[in-house]
Amino acid sequence: MAPNHSAPPMMTTTTTTSSAELLQAQAELWCHAMAYLRSMALQSVIKLGIPTAIHRCGGAASLSELRAHLPVPASKLPCLSRLMKLLVTSGVFGESEAGAYSLTPVSRLLVEDDAEGSRTCLSPFAILASSPFHHRSSQRLPEWLEKEEEEDAAAETPFMMAHGAGFYGYVGRDSEFGALFNEAMAADSRVTAQVVVRECGEVFAGSASLVDVGGGDGTMAKAIARAFPHVRCTVLHG
């Protein structure tokens, strides 16, 4: 008899998912698919000035108390309430049982006009990170992953596919985006500089000079020079 070369039967595994597991998986998938709404909510409260308004109200306020500070019509306050609750669950704001929203360590970094906040405000960085420039780039990621590296020089990165130039090339070409980028980098450097000069003084104690490569507008170098006058600082924009 001729040998039987037919393929062996495929083994099948049956996994039974309970209703509770199915609904939990569905809920988690919804959270992943709509995670971008958190960054959009964050961008919205920054542009509306809500963290600063809460600060001006003493650090905690209901939406009705904030109304005098917000450019939002009364008819849309219920929608704004839902947006705020999303950010409460994300830890951006706190909420009391009485319905008053308060600042957390995260939202304190978004306060713009107090003496301490003016040195630690990261609103420009958050606006940059949630800008359409980056979102359009991320939308090209699947297409970019499919391309061979030598196939299209214009597709070196998803950003290049979306905007026709590399990131820093686009910064130099688009004045609005360039200004946003520089402001965001300076804001981020101000926060970092405070920690550096406070916690890392021993690094500069024996240094006579330093070079900040890619130092932008020199925010970090200026902070170091103020804290350690004996250090001669040079900034290379890069």
Coordinates of N, CA and C in Angstrom, one line a residue:
M1 N 0.8 -1.2 0.0 CA 0.0 0.0 0.0 C 0.9 1.2 0.0
A2 N 0.4 2.2 -0.7 CA 1.2 3.5 -0.8 C 1.0 4.2 0.6
P3 N 2.0 4.8 1.0 CA 1.9 5.6 2.3 C 1.0 6.7 2.2
N4 N 0.3 7.0 3.3 CA -0.7 8.1 3.3 C 0.1 9.4 3.7
H5 N 0.2 10.3 2.6 CA 0.9 11.6 2.9 C -0.1 12.7 3.2
S6 N -1.3 12.4 3.5 CA -2.3 13.5 3.8 C -1.9 14.1 5.1
A7 N -2.2 15.4 5.2 CA -1.8 16.2 6.4 C -2.6 15.7 7.6
P8 N -2.0 15.6 8.8 CA -2.7 15.2 9.9 C -3.8 16.2 10.3
P9 N -4.8 15.8 10.9 CA -5.9 16.7 11.2 C -5.4 17.8 12.2
M10 N -5.9 19.0 12.0 CA -5.5 20.1 12.8 C -6.1 20.1 14.2
M11 N -5.3 20.3 15.2 CA -5.8 20.4 16.5 C -6.5 21.7 16.7
T12 N -7.6 21.7 17.3 CA -8.3 22.9 17.6 C -8.5 23.1 19.1
T13 N -8.4 24.3 19.5 CA -8.5 24.6 20.9 C -9.7 25.5 21.1
T14 N -10.6 25.2 21.9 CA -11.8 26.0 22.2 C -11.6 26.7 23.5
T15 N -11.7 28.0 23.4 CA -11.6 28.9 24.6 C -13.0 29.5 24.9
T16 N -13.5 29.2 26.0 CA -14.8 29.8 26.4 C -14.6 31.0 27.2
T17 N -15.2 32.1 26.7 CA -15.1 33.4 27.3 C -16.5 33.7 28.0
S18 N -16.4 34.0 29.3 CA -17.6 34.3 30.0 C -18.1 35.6 29.6
S19 N -19.4 35.8 29.9 CA -20.0 37.1 29.6 C -19.3 38.3 30.3
A20 N -18.9 38.1 31.5 CA -18.2 39.1 32.3 C -16.9 39.4 31.6
E21 N -16.1 38.4 31.2 CA -14.8 38.6 30.5 C -15.0 39.3 29.2
L22 N -16.0 38.9 28.5 CA -16.3 39.5 27.2 C -16.6 41.0 27.3
L23 N -17.4 41.4 28.3 CA -17.8 42.8 28.5 C -16.6 43.6 29.0
Q24 N -15.7 42.9 29.9 CA -14.5 43.6 30.3 C -13.6 43.9 29.2
A25 N -13.4 42.9 28.3 CA -12.5 43.1 27.2 C -13.0 44.1 26.2
Q26 N -14.3 44.2 26.1 CA -14.9 45.2 25.2 C -14.7 46.6 25.8
A27 N -14.9 46.7 27.1 CA -14.6 48.0 27.8 C -13.2 48.5 27.7
E28 N -12.3 47.5 27.8 CA -10.8 47.9 27.7 C -10.5 48.3 26.3
L29 N -11.1 47.6 25.3 CA -10.8 47.9 23.9 C -11.4 49.4 23.6
W30 N -12.5 49.7 24.1 CA -13.1 51.0 24.0 C -12.1 52.1 24.6
C31 N -11.5 51.7 25.7 CA -10.6 52.7 26.4 C -9.3 52.9 25.5
H32 N -8.8 51.8 24.9 CA -7.7 51.9 24.1 C -8.0 52.7 22.8
A33 N -9.1 52.4 22.2 CA -9.5 53.0 20.9 C -9.7 54.5 21.1
M34 N -10.2 54.9 22.2 CA -10.6 56.3 22.5 C -9.7 57.0 23.4
A35 N -8.5 56.5 23.6 CA -7.5 57.1 24.5 C -7.1 58.5 24.1
Y36 N -7.2 58.8 22.8 CA -6.9 60.1 22.3 C -7.7 61.2 22.9
L37 N -8.9 60.8 23.3 CA -9.9 61.8 23.9 C -9.3 62.4 25.2
R38 N -8.4 61.7 25.9 CA -7.8 62.2 27.1 C -6.9 63.4 26.7
S39 N -6.1 63.2 25.7 CA -5.2 64.3 25.3 C -6.0 65.5 24.7
M40 N -7.1 65.2 24.0 CA -7.9 66.3 23.5 C -8.6 67.0 24.6
A41 N -9.1 66.3 25.7 CA -9.7 66.9 26.8 C -8.6 67.8 27.5
L42 N -7.4 67.3 27.7 CA -6.3 68.0 28.3 C -6.1 69.3 27.5
Q43 N -6.0 69.2 26.2 CA -5.7 70.4 25.4 C -6.8 71.4 25.6
S44 N -8.1 70.9 25.7 CA -9.2 71.8 25.8 C -9.2 72.6 27.1
V45 N -8.9 71.9 28.2 CA -8.9 72.7 29.5 C -7.7 73.7 29.6
I46 N -6.6 73.3 28.9 CA -5.5 74.3 28.9 C -5.9 75.5 28.1
K47 N -6.5 75.3 26.9 CA -6.8 76.5 26.0 C -8.0 77.3 26.6
L48 N -8.8 76.7 27.4 CA -9.9 77.4 28.1 C -9.4 78.1 29.4
G49 N -8.2 77.7 29.8 CA -7.6 78.3 31.0 C -8.1 77.8 32.3
I50 N -8.6 76.6 32.3 CA -9.3 76.0 33.5 C -8.3 75.8 34.7
P51 N -7.1 75.3 34.5 CA -6.2 75.2 35.6 C -5.9 76.5 36.3
T52 N -5.6 77.5 35.5 CA -5.3 78.9 36.0 C -6.6 79.4 36.7
A53 N -7.7 79.2 36.2 CA -9.0 79.7 36.8 C -9.2 79.0 38.2
I54 N -8.9 77.7 38.3 CA -9.1 77.1 39.5 C -8.1 77.6 40.5
H55 N -6.9 77.9 40.1 CA -5.9 78.5 41.0 C -6.3 79.9 41.5
R56 N -6.9 80.7 40.6 CA -7.4 82.0 41.0 C -8.5 81.9 41.9
C57 N -9.3 80.8 41.9 CA -10.4 80.6 42.8 C -9.9 80.0 44.2
G58 N -8.6 80.0 44.4 CA -8.1 79.5 45.7 C -7.7 78.0 45.6
G59 N -7.7 77.4 44.5 CA -7.3 76.0 44.4 C -8.4 75.0 44.2
A60 N -9.6 75.4 44.4 CA -10.8 74.5 44.2 C -12.0 75.3 43.9
A61 N -12.8 74.8 42.9 CA -14.0 75.5 42.5 C -14.9 74.6 41.7
S62 N -16.2 74.8 41.8 CA -17.2 74.1 41.0 C -17.2 74.8 39.6
L63 N -17.9 74.1 38.7 CA -18.0 74.7 37.4 C -18.8 76.0 37.4
S64 N -19.8 76.0 38.2 CA -20.6 77.3 38.3 C -19.8 78.4 38.9
E65 N -18.9 78.1 39.8 CA -18.0 79.1 40.4 C -16.9 79.6 39.4
L66 N -16.6 78.7 38.5 CA -15.6 79.0 37.5 C -16.2 79.7 36.3
R67 N -17.5 79.7 36.2 CA -18.1 80.3 35.0 C -17.7 81.7 34.7
A68 N -17.4 82.5 35.7 CA -17.0 83.9 35.4 C -15.7 84.0 34.8
H69 N -14.9 82.9 34.9 CA -13.5 82.9 34.4 C -13.4 82.2 33.0
L70 N -14.5 81.5 32.6 CA -14.4 80.6 31.4 C -15.2 81.2 30.3
P71 N -14.7 81.1 29.0 CA -15.4 81.5 27.9 C -16.3 80.4 27.3
V72 N -17.1 79.9 28.2 CA -18.0 78.8 27.9 C -19.4 79.2 28.2
P73 N -20.4 79.1 27.3 CA -21.8 79.4 27.6 C -22.4 78.4 28.6
A74 N -23.4 78.9 29.3 CA -24.0 78.1 30.4 C -24.6 76.8 29.8
S75 N -25.1 76.9 28.6 CA -25.7 75.7 28.0 C -24.7 74.5 27.8
K76 N -23.5 74.9 27.7 CA -22.5 73.8 27.5 C -21.7 73.4 28.7
L77 N -22.1 73.9 29.9 CA -21.4 73.5 31.1 C -21.6 72.0 31.4
P78 N -22.8 71.4 31.1 CA -22.9 69.9 31.3 C -21.9 69.1 30.5
C79 N -21.6 69.6 29.3 CA -20.6 68.9 28.4 C -19.2 69.1 29.0
L80 N -19.0 70.3 29.5 CA -17.7 70.5 30.2 C -17.5 69.7 31.4
S81 N -18.6 69.5 32.1 CA -18.6 68.7 33.3 C -18.1 67.2 33.0
R82 N -18.6 66.7 31.9 CA -18.2 65.3 31.5 C -16.7 65.3 31.1
L83 N -16.3 66.4 30.5 CA -14.9 66.4 30.1 C -14.0 66.5 31.4
M84 N -14.4 67.3 32.4 CA -13.7 67.4 33.6 C -13.6 66.1 34.3
K85 N -14.7 65.3 34.3 CA -14.8 64.1 35.0 C -13.8 63.1 34.4
L86 N -13.7 63.1 33.1 CA -12.7 62.3 32.4 C -11.3 62.6 32.9
L87 N -11.0 63.9 33.1 CA -9.6 64.2 33.5 C -9.5 64.0 35.0
V88 N -10.6 63.9 35.8 CA -10.5 63.5 37.2 C -10.0 62.1 37.3
T89 N -10.6 61.2 36.4 CA -10.3 59.8 36.5 C -8.8 59.6 36.0
S90 N -8.3 60.5 35.2 CA -6.9 60.4 34.8 C -5.9 61.1 35.7
G91 N -6.4 61.7 36.8 CA -5.5 62.3 37.8 C -5.1 63.7 37.5
V92 N -5.7 64.3 36.5 CA -5.3 65.7 36.2 C -5.9 66.6 37.2
F93 N -7.2 66.4 37.6 CA -7.9 67.2 38.6 C -8.4 66.2 39.7
G94 N -8.6 66.8 40.8 CA -9.3 66.2 41.9 C -10.8 66.7 42.0
E95 N -11.6 65.9 42.6 CA -13.0 66.3 42.8 C -13.5 65.9 44.2
S96 N -14.1 66.9 44.8 CA -14.7 66.6 46.2 C -16.1 66.1 46.0
E97 N -16.6 65.6 47.2 CA -18.0 65.1 47.2 C -19.0 66.2 46.8
A98 N -18.6 67.5 47.1 CA -19.5 68.6 46.9 C -19.4 69.1 45.4
G99 N -18.6 68.4 44.6 CA -18.5 68.7 43.2 C -17.5 69.8 42.8
A100 N -16.6 70.1 43.8 CA -15.6 71.1 43.5 C -14.4 70.5 42.9
Y101 N -13.9 71.0 41.8 CA -12.7 70.5 41.2 C -11.4 71.2 41.8
S102 N -10.4 70.4 42.0 CA -9.2 71.0 42.6 C -8.0 70.6 41.8
L103 N -6.9 71.3 42.0 CA -5.6 71.1 41.3 C -4.9 69.9 41.9
T104 N -4.2 69.1 41.1 CA -3.4 68.0 41.5 C -1.9 68.4 41.1
P105 N -0.9 67.6 41.5 CA 0.4 67.9 41.1 C 0.5 68.1 39.5
V106 N -0.3 67.3 38.8 CA -0.3 67.4 37.4 C -0.8 68.7 36.9
S107 N -2.0 69.1 37.3 CA -2.6 70.3 36.8 C -1.9 71.6 37.4
R108 N -1.2 71.5 38.5 CA -0.4 72.6 38.9 C 0.6 73.0 37.9
L109 N 1.1 72.0 37.1 CA 2.0 72.3 36.1 C 1.4 73.0 34.9
L110 N 0.1 73.3 34.9 CA -0.6 73.9 33.9 C -1.1 75.3 34.2
V111 N -0.8 75.7 35.5 CA -1.1 77.1 35.9 C -0.2 78.1 35.4
E112 N -0.7 79.2 34.8 CA 0.2 80.1 34.0 C 0.6 81.3 34.7
D113 N -0.2 81.8 35.7 CA 0.1 83.2 36.1 C 0.6 83.5 37.5
D114 N 0.8 82.4 38.3 CA 1.4 82.7 39.6 C 2.9 82.7 39.6
A115 N 3.5 83.2 40.6 CA 5.0 83.3 40.6 C 5.7 82.0 40.5
E116 N 5.2 81.0 41.2 CA 5.8 79.7 41.1 C 5.5 79.0 39.7
G117 N 4.2 79.1 39.3 CA 3.7 78.5 38.1 C 4.4 79.0 36.9
S118 N 4.8 80.3 36.9 CA 5.4 80.9 35.7 C 6.7 80.3 35.4
R119 N 7.3 79.6 36.4 CA 8.6 78.9 36.2 C 8.4 77.4 35.9
T120 N 7.2 76.9 36.2 CA 7.0 75.5 36.0 C 5.8 75.2 35.1
C121 N 5.3 76.1 34.4 CA 4.1 75.9 33.5 C 4.5 75.0 32.3
L122 N 3.9 73.9 32.2 CA 4.1 73.0 31.0 C 3.0 73.0 30.0
S123 N 2.1 74.0 30.1 CA 1.1 74.1 29.1 C 1.6 74.1 27.7
P124 N 2.6 74.9 27.3 CA 3.1 74.8 25.9 C 3.5 73.4 25.5
F125 N 4.1 72.7 26.4 CA 4.6 71.3 26.0 C 3.4 70.4 25.7
A126 N 2.3 70.5 26.6 CA 1.2 69.7 26.4 C 0.4 70.1 25.1
I127 N 0.4 71.4 24.8 CA -0.3 71.8 23.6 C 0.5 71.3 22.4
L128 N 1.8 71.3 22.4 CA 2.6 70.8 21.3 C 2.4 69.3 21.1
A129 N 2.4 68.5 22.2 CA 2.3 67.1 22.2 C 0.9 66.7 21.6
S130 N -0.1 67.5 21.8 CA -1.5 67.1 21.4 C -1.8 67.9 20.1
S131 N -0.9 68.5 19.4 CA -1.1 69.3 18.2 C -1.5 68.4 17.0
P132 N -2.2 69.0 16.0 CA -2.4 68.2 14.8 C -1.2 67.8 14.1
F133 N -0.1 68.5 14.2 CA 1.2 68.1 13.6 C 1.5 66.7 13.9
H134 N 1.5 66.3 15.2 CA 1.8 65.0 15.6 C 0.7 64.0 15.3
H135 N -0.5 64.4 15.4 CA -1.6 63.5 15.1 C -1.6 63.1 13.6
R136 N -1.4 64.0 12.7 CA -1.3 63.7 11.3 C -0.2 62.7 11.0
S137 N 0.9 62.9 11.7 CA 2.1 62.0 11.6 C 1.7 60.5 12.0
S138 N 1.0 60.4 13.2 CA 0.7 59.1 13.7 C -0.3 58.4 12.8
Q139 N -1.1 59.1 12.1 CA -2.0 58.5 11.1 C -1.4 57.8 10.0
R140 N -0.1 58.2 9.7 CA 0.6 57.6 8.6 C 1.5 56.4 9.0
L141 N 1.5 56.1 10.3 CA 2.3 55.0 10.8 C 2.1 53.7 10.2
P142 N 0.8 53.2 10.0 CA 0.6 51.9 9.3 C 1.2 51.9 7.9
E143 N 1.0 53.0 7.1 CA 1.5 53.1 5.8 C 3.1 53.1 5.8
W144 N 3.6 53.8 6.8 CA 5.1 53.9 6.8 C 5.7 52.5 7.2
L145 N 5.1 51.7 8.0 CA 5.6 50.4 8.4 C 5.6 49.4 7.2
E146 N 4.7 49.7 6.2 CA 4.6 48.8 5.1 C 5.7 49.0 4.0
K147 N 6.3 50.2 4.1 CA 7.2 50.6 3.0 C 8.6 50.1 3.3
E148 N 9.3 49.6 2.3 CA 10.7 49.3 2.4 C 11.6 50.6 2.6
E149 N 12.7 50.5 3.3 CA 13.4 51.7 3.6 C 13.9 52.4 2.4
E150 N 14.3 51.6 1.3 CA 14.8 52.3 0.1 C 13.8 52.6 -0.9
E151 N 12.5 52.3 -0.6 CA 11.4 52.5 -1.5 C 11.1 54.0 -1.8
D152 N 11.1 54.8 -0.7 CA 10.7 56.2 -0.9 C 11.5 57.0 0.1
A153 N 12.3 57.9 -0.4 CA 13.1 58.7 0.5 C 12.3 59.7 1.2
A154 N 11.1 60.1 0.7 CA 10.2 61.0 1.4 C 9.5 60.3 2.5
A155 N 9.6 59.0 2.6 CA 8.9 58.3 3.7 C 9.9 57.8 4.8
E156 N 10.9 58.5 5.0 CA 11.9 58.1 6.0 C 11.3 58.0 7.4
T157 N 10.4 58.9 7.7 CA 9.7 58.8 9.0 C 8.2 59.1 8.7
P158 N 7.3 58.7 9.6 CA 5.9 59.1 9.4 C 5.7 60.6 9.4
F159 N 6.5 61.3 10.1 CA 6.4 62.8 10.1 C 6.7 63.3 8.7
M160 N 7.7 62.8 8.0 CA 8.0 63.2 6.7 C 6.9 62.8 5.7
M161 N 6.3 61.7 5.9 CA 5.2 61.3 5.0 C 4.0 62.3 5.1
A162 N 3.8 62.7 6.4 CA 2.6 63.6 6.6 C 2.9 65.0 6.2
H163 N 4.1 65.5 6.4 CA 4.4 66.9 6.2 C 5.4 67.3 5.1
G164 N 6.0 66.3 4.5 CA 6.9 66.5 3.4 C 8.3 67.0 3.8
A165 N 8.6 66.9 5.1 CA 9.9 67.4 5.6 C 10.2 66.7 6.9
G166 N 11.5 66.6 7.3 CA 11.8 66.1 8.6 C 11.3 67.0 9.7
F167 N 11.4 66.5 10.9 CA 10.8 67.3 12.0 C 11.5 68.7 12.1
Y168 N 12.8 68.7 12.2 CA 13.5 70.0 12.4 C 13.5 70.8 11.1
G169 N 13.4 70.2 10.0 CA 13.2 70.9 8.7 C 11.9 71.7 8.7
Y170 N 10.8 71.0 9.2 CA 9.5 71.6 9.3 C 9.5 72.7 10.3
V171 N 10.2 72.5 11.5 CA 10.3 73.6 12.5 C 10.8 74.8 11.9
G172 N 11.8 74.7 11.0 CA 12.4 75.9 10.4 C 11.6 76.5 9.3
R173 N 10.7 75.6 8.7 CA 9.9 76.1 7.6 C 8.6 76.7 8.0
D174 N 8.0 76.2 9.1 CA 6.7 76.7 9.5 C 6.9 77.5 10.8
S175 N 6.7 78.8 10.7 CA 7.0 79.8 11.8 C 6.1 79.5 13.0
E176 N 4.8 79.2 12.7 CA 3.9 78.9 13.8 C 4.3 77.7 14.6
F177 N 4.6 76.6 13.9 CA 5.0 75.4 14.5 C 6.3 75.6 15.2
G178 N 7.2 76.3 14.6 CA 8.5 76.5 15.2 C 8.4 77.3 16.5
A179 N 7.6 78.3 16.5 CA 7.4 79.1 17.8 C 6.8 78.2 18.8
L180 N 5.8 77.3 18.5 CA 5.2 76.4 19.5 C 6.3 75.5 20.0
F181 N 7.1 74.9 19.1 CA 8.1 74.0 19.5 C 9.1 74.6 20.5
N182 N 9.6 75.8 20.1 CA 10.6 76.5 21.0 C 10.0 76.9 22.3
E183 N 8.8 77.3 22.3 CA 8.1 77.6 23.6 C 7.9 76.4 24.5
A184 N 7.6 75.3 23.8 CA 7.4 74.0 24.6 C 8.7 73.5 25.1
M185 N 9.8 73.6 24.3 CA 11.1 73.1 24.8 C 11.6 74.0 26.0
A186 N 11.4 75.3 25.9 CA 11.8 76.2 26.9 C 11.0 75.9 28.2
A187 N 9.7 75.7 28.1 CA 8.9 75.4 29.3 C 9.4 74.1 29.9
D188 N 9.7 73.1 29.1 CA 10.2 71.8 29.7 C 11.5 72.0 30.3
S189 N 12.4 72.8 29.7 CA 13.7 73.0 30.3 C 13.7 73.8 31.6
R190 N 12.7 74.7 31.7 CA 12.6 75.4 33.0 C 12.3 74.5 34.2
V191 N 11.4 73.5 33.9 CA 11.0 72.6 35.0 C 12.2 71.7 35.3
T192 N 12.9 71.2 34.3 CA 14.1 70.3 34.5 C 15.2 71.1 35.2
A193 N 15.4 72.4 34.8 CA 16.5 73.2 35.3 C 16.3 73.4 36.8
Q194 N 15.1 73.5 37.3 CA 14.9 73.7 38.7 C 15.4 72.5 39.5
V195 N 15.1 71.3 39.0 CA 15.6 70.1 39.7 C 17.1 70.0 39.6
V196 N 17.6 70.3 38.4 CA 19.1 70.1 38.2 C 19.9 71.0 39.1
V197 N 19.5 72.3 39.2 CA 20.3 73.2 40.0 C 20.1 72.9 41.5
R198 N 18.9 72.4 41.9 CA 18.6 72.1 43.3 C 19.3 70.8 43.7
E199 N 19.2 69.8 42.9 CA 19.7 68.4 43.3 C 21.0 68.0 42.8
C200 N 21.6 68.7 41.8 CA 22.8 68.2 41.2 C 23.9 69.2 41.3
G201 N 24.0 70.0 42.3 CA 25.0 71.1 42.5 C 26.4 70.5 42.5
E202 N 26.6 69.3 43.0 CA 27.9 68.8 43.1 C 28.5 68.6 41.7
V203 N 27.7 68.4 40.7 CA 28.2 68.2 39.3 C 28.9 69.4 38.8
F204 N 28.4 70.6 39.2 CA 29.0 71.9 38.7 C 30.0 72.5 39.7
A205 N 30.1 71.9 40.9 CA 31.0 72.5 41.8 C 32.5 72.7 41.3
G206 N 33.0 71.7 40.6 CA 34.3 71.7 40.1 C 34.5 72.0 38.7
S207 N 33.4 72.5 38.1 CA 33.4 72.8 36.6 C 33.6 74.2 36.4
A208 N 34.5 74.5 35.4 CA 34.7 75.9 35.0 C 33.9 76.3 33.8
S209 N 33.5 75.3 33.0 CA 32.7 75.6 31.8 C 31.9 74.4 31.4
L210 N 30.8 74.7 30.6 CA 30.0 73.6 30.0 C 29.5 74.1 28.7
V211 N 29.2 73.1 27.8 CA 28.6 73.4 26.5 C 27.3 72.6 26.4
D212 N 26.2 73.4 26.2 CA 24.8 72.8 26.1 C 24.6 72.6 24.6
V213 N 24.7 71.3 24.1 CA 24.6 71.0 22.7 C 23.1 70.8 22.4
G214 N 22.6 71.5 21.4 CA 21.2 71.5 21.1 C 20.4 72.2 22.2
G215 N 20.9 73.3 22.7 CA 20.3 74.0 23.8 C 19.2 75.0 23.5
G216 N 18.8 75.0 22.3 CA 17.7 75.9 22.0 C 17.9 77.4 22.3
D217 N 17.0 78.0 23.1 CA 17.2 79.4 23.4 C 18.0 79.6 24.7
G218 N 18.6 78.5 25.2 CA 19.6 78.6 26.3 C 18.9 78.6 27.6
T219 N 17.7 78.2 27.7 CA 17.0 78.2 29.0 C 17.7 77.4 30.1
M220 N 18.2 76.2 29.8 CA 18.9 75.4 30.7 C 20.2 76.1 31.1
A221 N 21.0 76.5 30.1 CA 22.3 77.1 30.4 C 22.1 78.4 31.2
K222 N 21.1 79.2 31.0 CA 20.9 80.4 31.8 C 20.6 80.1 33.2
A223 N 19.8 79.0 33.5 CA 19.5 78.6 34.8 C 20.8 78.1 35.6
I224 N 21.6 77.4 34.9 CA 22.9 76.9 35.5 C 23.8 78.1 35.8
A225 N 23.9 79.0 34.8 CA 24.8 80.2 35.0 C 24.3 81.0 36.2
R226 N 23.0 81.2 36.3 CA 22.5 82.0 37.5 C 22.8 81.3 38.8
A227 N 22.6 80.0 38.8 CA 22.9 79.2 40.1 C 24.3 79.0 40.4
F228 N 25.2 78.9 39.3 CA 26.6 78.7 39.5 C 27.4 79.7 38.7
P229 N 27.5 80.9 39.2 CA 28.2 82.0 38.4 C 29.6 81.7 38.0
H230 N 30.3 80.8 38.6 CA 31.6 80.4 38.2 C 31.7 79.6 37.0
V231 N 30.6 79.1 36.5 CA 30.6 78.2 35.3 C 30.3 79.0 34.1
R232 N 31.2 79.0 33.1 CA 31.0 79.7 31.9 C 30.2 78.7 30.9
C233 N 29.0 79.2 30.5 CA 28.1 78.3 29.7 C 28.1 78.8 28.3
T234 N 28.1 77.8 27.4 CA 28.0 78.0 26.0 C 26.9 77.2 25.4
V235 N 26.1 77.8 24.5 CA 25.0 77.1 23.9 C 25.2 76.9 22.5
L236 N 25.1 75.6 22.0 CA 25.1 75.3 20.6 C 23.7 74.9 20.2
H237 N 23.1 75.7 19.3 CA 21.7 75.5 19.0 C 21.4 74.1 18.3
G238 N 22.4 73.7 17.5 CA 22.2 72.3 16.9 C 21.3 72.3 15.7

